[in-house]
Amino acid sequence: MRLRLGKVTVYVEHPVPLEPPAAGPPPPPQPLKLTKKELKKMRTQRRQAREKEKQELIRQGLLEPPKPKVKISNLMRVLGEEATLDPTAIEQEVRRQMGERQAAHDDRNIARMLTPAERRDKKLRKLFDNTPGGALTTRTAVYRVEDLSHGQHRFKVDVNARENHLSGIMLLCPGTFNLVVVEGCPKSLKRYHKLMLRRIDWNATPLPQPGEEEDDAADAAEAVAEDKPNNSCHLVWEERKKVGALLRYVCNYYAHPKHA
């Protein structure tokens, strides 16, 4: 195969865009997003509609009217003369009704309470769930780190990727640069993006080891900082797609760039 080098120039050819032969499918219907004020108004309207329906059933005799909620504070106002006939018996009856209402309230709360498994699934769904109704729910990001020789940096990059349920690979190549490729849901990748670009101090010096004097460790750290160039991390590439290609998170060490 021969290459005609005379045809290679510095110019970039931009092909003429052509219309597709057939019209594409229409976009899926997008869910209507309401503000907090509109959601509150809709809840109020639904609650008022339920109350009107309940009052109509009571007027037609199809539903038994609710009993008055008698308390110690409104005892005389609700019962009137009946409370003065036998105050002790009336007070006992009122306290019994208050206990029944409180017990029914506690039973309803217990019935709505989530089990430990459901609570754990809800927490995981809140932290790692994909965008509901979205087609492109998996994101892939590539970060370039100039130096990953610091053990604490490697630990943070590795552990945070596993805790955020990200799959990917960390390519370590001393002397050149290092690559971190991660893939996961948008929520996890957003947290990891903040870690890589904002939270980690890439120019931090290693802490003194046990048994090592602080002055010697500080002198060694200063000498290392003077010799090493400025370390940094930046986002090289990011993409959204339907299905992820990486199954788990691994860390590979390469002594030479060609092997990587």
Tab-separated table of C-alpha atoms in Angstrom:
chain	number	residue	atom	x	y	z
A	1	MET	CA	0.000	0.000	0.000
A	2	ARG	CA	1.476	3.317	-1.088
A	3	LEU	CA	0.570	6.712	0.253
A	4	ARG	CA	0.461	9.672	-2.098
A	5	LEU	CA	2.098	12.221	0.175
A	6	GLY	CA	1.488	14.971	-2.372
A	7	LYS	CA	-2.223	14.800	-1.548
A	8	VAL	CA	-1.613	15.368	2.183
A	9	THR	CA	-1.989	19.063	3.075
A	10	VAL	CA	-2.694	21.158	6.132
A	11	TYR	CA	-6.258	21.754	4.979
A	12	VAL	CA	-9.211	19.909	6.496
A	13	GLU	CA	-11.966	18.721	4.196
A	14	HIS	CA	-15.472	19.237	5.504
A	15	PRO	CA	-17.974	17.059	3.604
A	16	VAL	CA	-21.235	18.583	2.487
A	17	PRO	CA	-24.030	17.576	4.922
A	18	LEU	CA	-26.743	15.524	3.221
A	19	GLU	CA	-30.307	14.987	4.310
A	20	PRO	CA	-31.107	11.430	5.485
A	21	PRO	CA	-33.128	9.305	3.038
A	22	ALA	CA	-35.902	8.767	5.599
A	23	ALA	CA	-37.211	10.899	8.405
A	24	GLY	CA	-35.990	9.869	11.831
A	25	PRO	CA	-38.315	8.733	14.607
A	26	PRO	CA	-39.987	11.503	16.593
A	27	PRO	CA	-38.399	12.301	19.955
A	28	PRO	CA	-39.960	10.599	22.960
A	29	PRO	CA	-42.366	12.665	25.064
A	30	GLN	CA	-40.545	14.586	27.758
A	31	PRO	CA	-41.988	14.635	31.283
A	32	LEU	CA	-43.492	17.960	32.295
A	33	LYS	CA	-41.350	19.556	34.989
A	34	LEU	CA	-43.270	21.620	37.511
A	35	THR	CA	-41.974	24.121	40.009
A	36	LYS	CA	-42.314	23.608	43.759
A	37	LYS	CA	-45.116	26.149	43.897
A	38	GLU	CA	-47.063	24.334	41.142
A	39	LEU	CA	-46.564	20.943	42.835
A	40	LYS	CA	-47.821	22.359	46.117
A	41	LYS	CA	-50.863	23.821	44.365
A	42	MET	CA	-51.691	20.481	42.695
A	43	ARG	CA	-51.447	18.642	46.020
A	44	THR	CA	-53.803	21.181	47.594
A	45	GLN	CA	-56.308	20.762	44.771
A	46	ARG	CA	-56.230	16.957	45.037
A	47	ARG	CA	-56.727	17.140	48.793
A	48	GLN	CA	-59.679	19.524	48.404
A	49	ALA	CA	-61.251	17.254	45.759
A	50	ARG	CA	-60.974	14.228	48.081
A	51	GLU	CA	-62.558	16.198	50.944
A	52	LYS	CA	-65.458	17.372	48.758
A	53	GLU	CA	-66.129	13.823	47.598
A	54	LYS	CA	-66.088	12.601	51.194
A	55	GLN	CA	-68.543	15.319	52.302
A	56	GLU	CA	-70.868	14.437	49.412
A	57	LEU	CA	-70.911	10.778	50.447
A	58	ILE	CA	-71.686	11.789	54.037
A	59	ARG	CA	-74.600	13.986	52.883
A	60	GLN	CA	-76.024	11.097	50.816
A	61	GLY	CA	-75.804	8.754	53.797
A	62	LEU	CA	-73.356	6.387	52.095
A	63	LEU	CA	-70.585	7.143	54.563
A	64	GLU	CA	-70.718	7.400	58.330
A	65	PRO	CA	-69.763	10.870	59.585
A	66	PRO	CA	-66.524	10.955	61.592
A	67	LYS	CA	-66.728	11.206	65.359
A	68	PRO	CA	-65.749	14.529	66.933
A	69	LYS	CA	-62.133	14.595	68.108
A	70	VAL	CA	-62.654	15.340	71.759
A	71	LYS	CA	-59.596	16.333	73.803
A	72	ILE	CA	-59.084	17.542	77.324
A	73	SER	CA	-58.592	21.071	76.029
A	74	ASN	CA	-61.920	21.213	74.116
A	75	LEU	CA	-63.909	18.941	76.424
A	76	MET	CA	-66.318	21.566	77.699
A	77	ARG	CA	-66.745	23.247	74.325
A	78	VAL	CA	-67.645	20.024	72.441
A	79	LEU	CA	-69.741	18.160	75.012
A	80	GLY	CA	-71.269	21.142	76.807
A	81	GLU	CA	-73.729	20.089	79.518
A	82	GLU	CA	-72.900	16.385	79.138
A	83	ALA	CA	-69.437	17.040	80.594
A	84	THR	CA	-70.925	18.396	83.827
A	85	LEU	CA	-73.135	15.369	84.533
A	86	ASP	CA	-70.307	12.909	85.264
A	87	PRO	CA	-66.915	14.630	84.773
A	88	THR	CA	-64.843	11.621	85.858
A	89	ALA	CA	-66.475	9.190	83.428
A	90	ILE	CA	-66.387	11.735	80.601
A	91	GLU	CA	-62.672	12.381	81.189
A	92	GLN	CA	-61.905	8.652	81.169
A	93	GLU	CA	-63.829	8.225	77.906
A	94	VAL	CA	-62.027	11.161	76.328
A	95	ARG	CA	-58.627	9.813	77.376
A	96	ARG	CA	-59.570	6.391	75.965
A	97	GLN	CA	-60.470	7.967	72.610
A	98	MET	CA	-57.217	9.944	72.598
A	99	GLY	CA	-55.279	6.708	73.204
A	100	GLU	CA	-57.110	4.963	70.349
A	101	ARG	CA	-56.316	7.804	67.939
A	102	GLN	CA	-52.666	7.806	68.957
A	103	ALA	CA	-52.456	4.001	68.569
A	104	ALA	CA	-54.052	4.197	65.092
A	105	HIS	CA	-51.572	6.944	64.163
A	106	ASP	CA	-48.620	4.808	65.297
A	107	ASP	CA	-49.969	1.787	63.392
A	108	ARG	CA	-50.216	3.807	60.176
A	109	ASN	CA	-46.638	5.022	60.614
A	110	ILE	CA	-45.389	1.474	61.198
A	111	ALA	CA	-47.267	0.233	58.114
A	112	ARG	CA	-45.601	2.922	55.962
A	113	MET	CA	-42.166	2.332	57.451
A	114	LEU	CA	-39.651	0.748	55.061
A	115	THR	CA	-37.888	-2.494	55.894
A	116	PRO	CA	-34.073	-2.442	56.226
A	117	ALA	CA	-33.714	-3.945	52.727
A	118	GLU	CA	-36.123	-1.394	51.207
A	119	ARG	CA	-34.328	1.439	53.019
A	120	ARG	CA	-30.976	0.229	51.677
A	121	ASP	CA	-32.379	-0.033	48.130
A	122	LYS	CA	-33.819	3.481	48.401
A	123	LYS	CA	-30.449	4.875	49.488
A	124	LEU	CA	-28.634	3.112	46.645
A	125	ARG	CA	-31.270	4.290	44.163
A	126	LYS	CA	-30.837	7.857	45.400
A	127	LEU	CA	-27.042	7.727	45.105
A	128	PHE	CA	-26.516	5.650	41.969
A	129	ASP	CA	-29.779	5.541	40.042
A	130	ASN	CA	-29.651	6.533	36.387
A	131	THR	CA	-31.649	9.391	34.973
A	132	PRO	CA	-35.293	8.189	34.832
A	133	GLY	CA	-36.663	8.080	31.325
A	134	GLY	CA	-33.369	9.064	29.708
A	135	ALA	CA	-31.827	7.127	26.836
A	136	LEU	CA	-28.200	8.141	27.401
A	137	THR	CA	-27.650	7.209	31.057
A	138	THR	CA	-24.033	5.985	31.105
A	139	ARG	CA	-21.131	8.405	31.053
A	140	THR	CA	-17.462	7.791	30.372
A	141	ALA	CA	-14.680	10.180	31.403
A	142	VAL	CA	-10.901	10.152	30.874
A	143	TYR	CA	-8.614	12.071	33.246
A	144	ARG	CA	-4.930	12.782	32.736
A	145	VAL	CA	-2.760	12.982	35.864
A	146	GLU	CA	0.859	14.015	35.449
A	147	ASP	CA	2.134	12.135	38.511
A	148	LEU	CA	0.472	9.380	40.581
A	149	SER	CA	3.485	8.267	42.595
A	150	HIS	CA	1.888	9.561	45.803
A	151	GLY	CA	0.288	6.609	47.581
A	152	GLN	CA	-2.515	8.681	49.090
A	153	HIS	CA	-3.488	9.963	45.660
A	154	ARG	CA	-3.694	6.445	44.228
A	155	PHE	CA	-5.713	5.320	47.250
A	156	LYS	CA	-8.256	8.162	46.901
A	157	VAL	CA	-8.626	7.630	43.151
A	158	ASP	CA	-9.081	3.872	43.567
A	159	VAL	CA	-11.346	3.773	46.646
A	160	ASN	CA	-13.658	6.569	45.480
A	161	ALA	CA	-14.152	4.849	42.136
A	162	ARG	CA	-15.172	1.615	43.873
A	163	GLU	CA	-17.410	3.381	46.427
A	164	ASN	CA	-19.220	5.248	43.641
A	165	HIS	CA	-19.817	1.955	41.762
A	166	LEU	CA	-17.693	3.061	38.819
A	167	SER	CA	-15.997	0.691	36.409
A	168	GLY	CA	-12.827	1.600	34.569
A	169	ILE	CA	-9.060	1.354	34.564
A	170	MET	CA	-6.124	3.315	35.996
A	171	LEU	CA	-2.994	3.243	33.806
A	172	LEU	CA	0.200	4.032	35.730
A	173	CYS	CA	3.212	4.932	33.609
A	174	PRO	CA	5.954	6.683	35.624
A	175	GLY	CA	8.046	9.221	33.781
A	176	THR	CA	5.346	10.295	31.320
A	177	PHE	CA	1.750	10.698	32.525
A	178	ASN	CA	-1.085	8.583	33.929
A	179	LEU	CA	-4.628	7.987	32.703
A	180	VAL	CA	-7.758	7.267	34.704
A	181	VAL	CA	-10.750	5.994	32.712
A	182	VAL	CA	-14.052	5.652	34.607
A	183	GLU	CA	-17.577	4.778	33.555
A	184	GLY	CA	-20.850	4.919	35.436
A	185	CYS	CA	-24.107	6.754	36.069
A	186	PRO	CA	-24.241	10.581	35.916
A	187	LYS	CA	-24.597	11.015	39.680
A	188	SER	CA	-21.535	8.917	40.482
A	189	LEU	CA	-19.457	10.546	37.780
A	190	LYS	CA	-20.428	14.015	39.018
A	191	ARG	CA	-19.078	13.203	42.498
A	192	TYR	CA	-15.930	11.658	41.025
A	193	HIS	CA	-15.430	14.693	38.791
A	194	LYS	CA	-15.394	16.961	41.871
A	195	LEU	CA	-12.884	14.655	43.557
A	196	MET	CA	-10.443	14.599	40.657
A	197	LEU	CA	-10.582	18.287	39.713
A	198	ARG	CA	-11.297	20.074	43.000
A	199	ARG	CA	-10.867	18.067	46.172
A	200	ILE	CA	-7.476	16.367	45.730
A	201	ASP	CA	-4.378	18.516	46.200
A	202	TRP	CA	-2.130	16.970	43.546
A	203	ASN	CA	0.943	18.887	44.770
A	204	ALA	CA	0.628	17.663	48.368
A	205	THR	CA	3.786	16.226	49.962
A	206	PRO	CA	3.709	12.759	51.572
A	207	LEU	CA	3.292	12.561	55.329
A	208	PRO	CA	6.298	11.480	57.493
A	209	GLN	CA	6.551	7.755	58.108
A	210	PRO	CA	6.474	6.319	61.671
A	211	GLY	CA	9.889	6.674	63.299
A	212	GLU	CA	10.997	9.433	60.931
A	213	GLU	CA	11.717	12.889	62.323
A	214	GLU	CA	9.535	15.727	61.078
A	215	ASP	CA	12.477	17.994	60.187
A	216	ASP	CA	14.116	15.318	58.038
A	217	ALA	CA	10.768	14.532	56.383
A	218	ALA	CA	10.140	18.226	55.690
A	219	ASP	CA	13.616	18.668	54.157
A	220	ALA	CA	13.144	15.598	51.984
A	221	ALA	CA	9.699	16.801	50.903
A	222	GLU	CA	11.076	20.230	49.955
A	223	ALA	CA	13.899	18.654	47.938
A	224	VAL	CA	11.428	16.405	46.129
A	225	ALA	CA	9.084	19.353	45.461
A	226	GLU	CA	11.899	21.378	43.926
A	227	ASP	CA	12.924	18.574	41.578
A	228	LYS	CA	9.402	17.524	40.511
A	229	PRO	CA	7.350	19.627	38.089
A	230	ASN	CA	3.928	20.971	38.972
A	231	ASN	CA	1.452	18.110	39.201
A	232	SER	CA	-2.086	18.523	37.887
A	233	CYS	CA	-5.158	16.659	36.701
A	234	HIS	CA	-7.537	17.663	33.940
A	235	LEU	CA	-10.435	16.131	32.061
A	236	VAL	CA	-9.389	14.881	28.626
A	237	TRP	CA	-12.642	13.467	27.270
A	238	GLU	CA	-16.220	12.775	28.335
A	239	GLU	CA	-19.041	10.990	26.535
A	240	ARG	CA	-22.571	9.776	27.140
A	241	LYS	CA	-23.765	6.454	25.757
A	242	LYS	CA	-26.442	3.826	26.235
A	243	VAL	CA	-24.443	0.780	27.360
A	244	GLY	CA	-21.175	0.701	29.288
A	245	ALA	CA	-18.152	-1.164	27.940
A	246	LEU	CA	-16.148	-1.649	31.176
A	247	LEU	CA	-17.217	-4.295	33.664
A	248	ARG	CA	-15.050	-3.542	36.723
A	249	TYR	CA	-12.375	-1.199	38.056
A	250	VAL	CA	-8.734	-2.319	37.710
A	251	CYS	CA	-5.323	-0.702	38.150
A	252	ASN	CA	-2.487	-1.551	35.725
A	253	TYR	CA	1.177	-0.588	36.098
A	254	TYR	CA	3.398	-0.210	33.046
A	255	ALA	CA	7.142	0.465	33.141
A	256	HIS	CA	7.262	1.800	29.571
A	257	PRO	CA	4.798	3.947	27.583
A	258	LYS	CA	4.819	1.483	24.668
A	259	HIS	CA	3.490	-1.283	26.909
A	260	ALA	CA	0.631	0.975	28.068
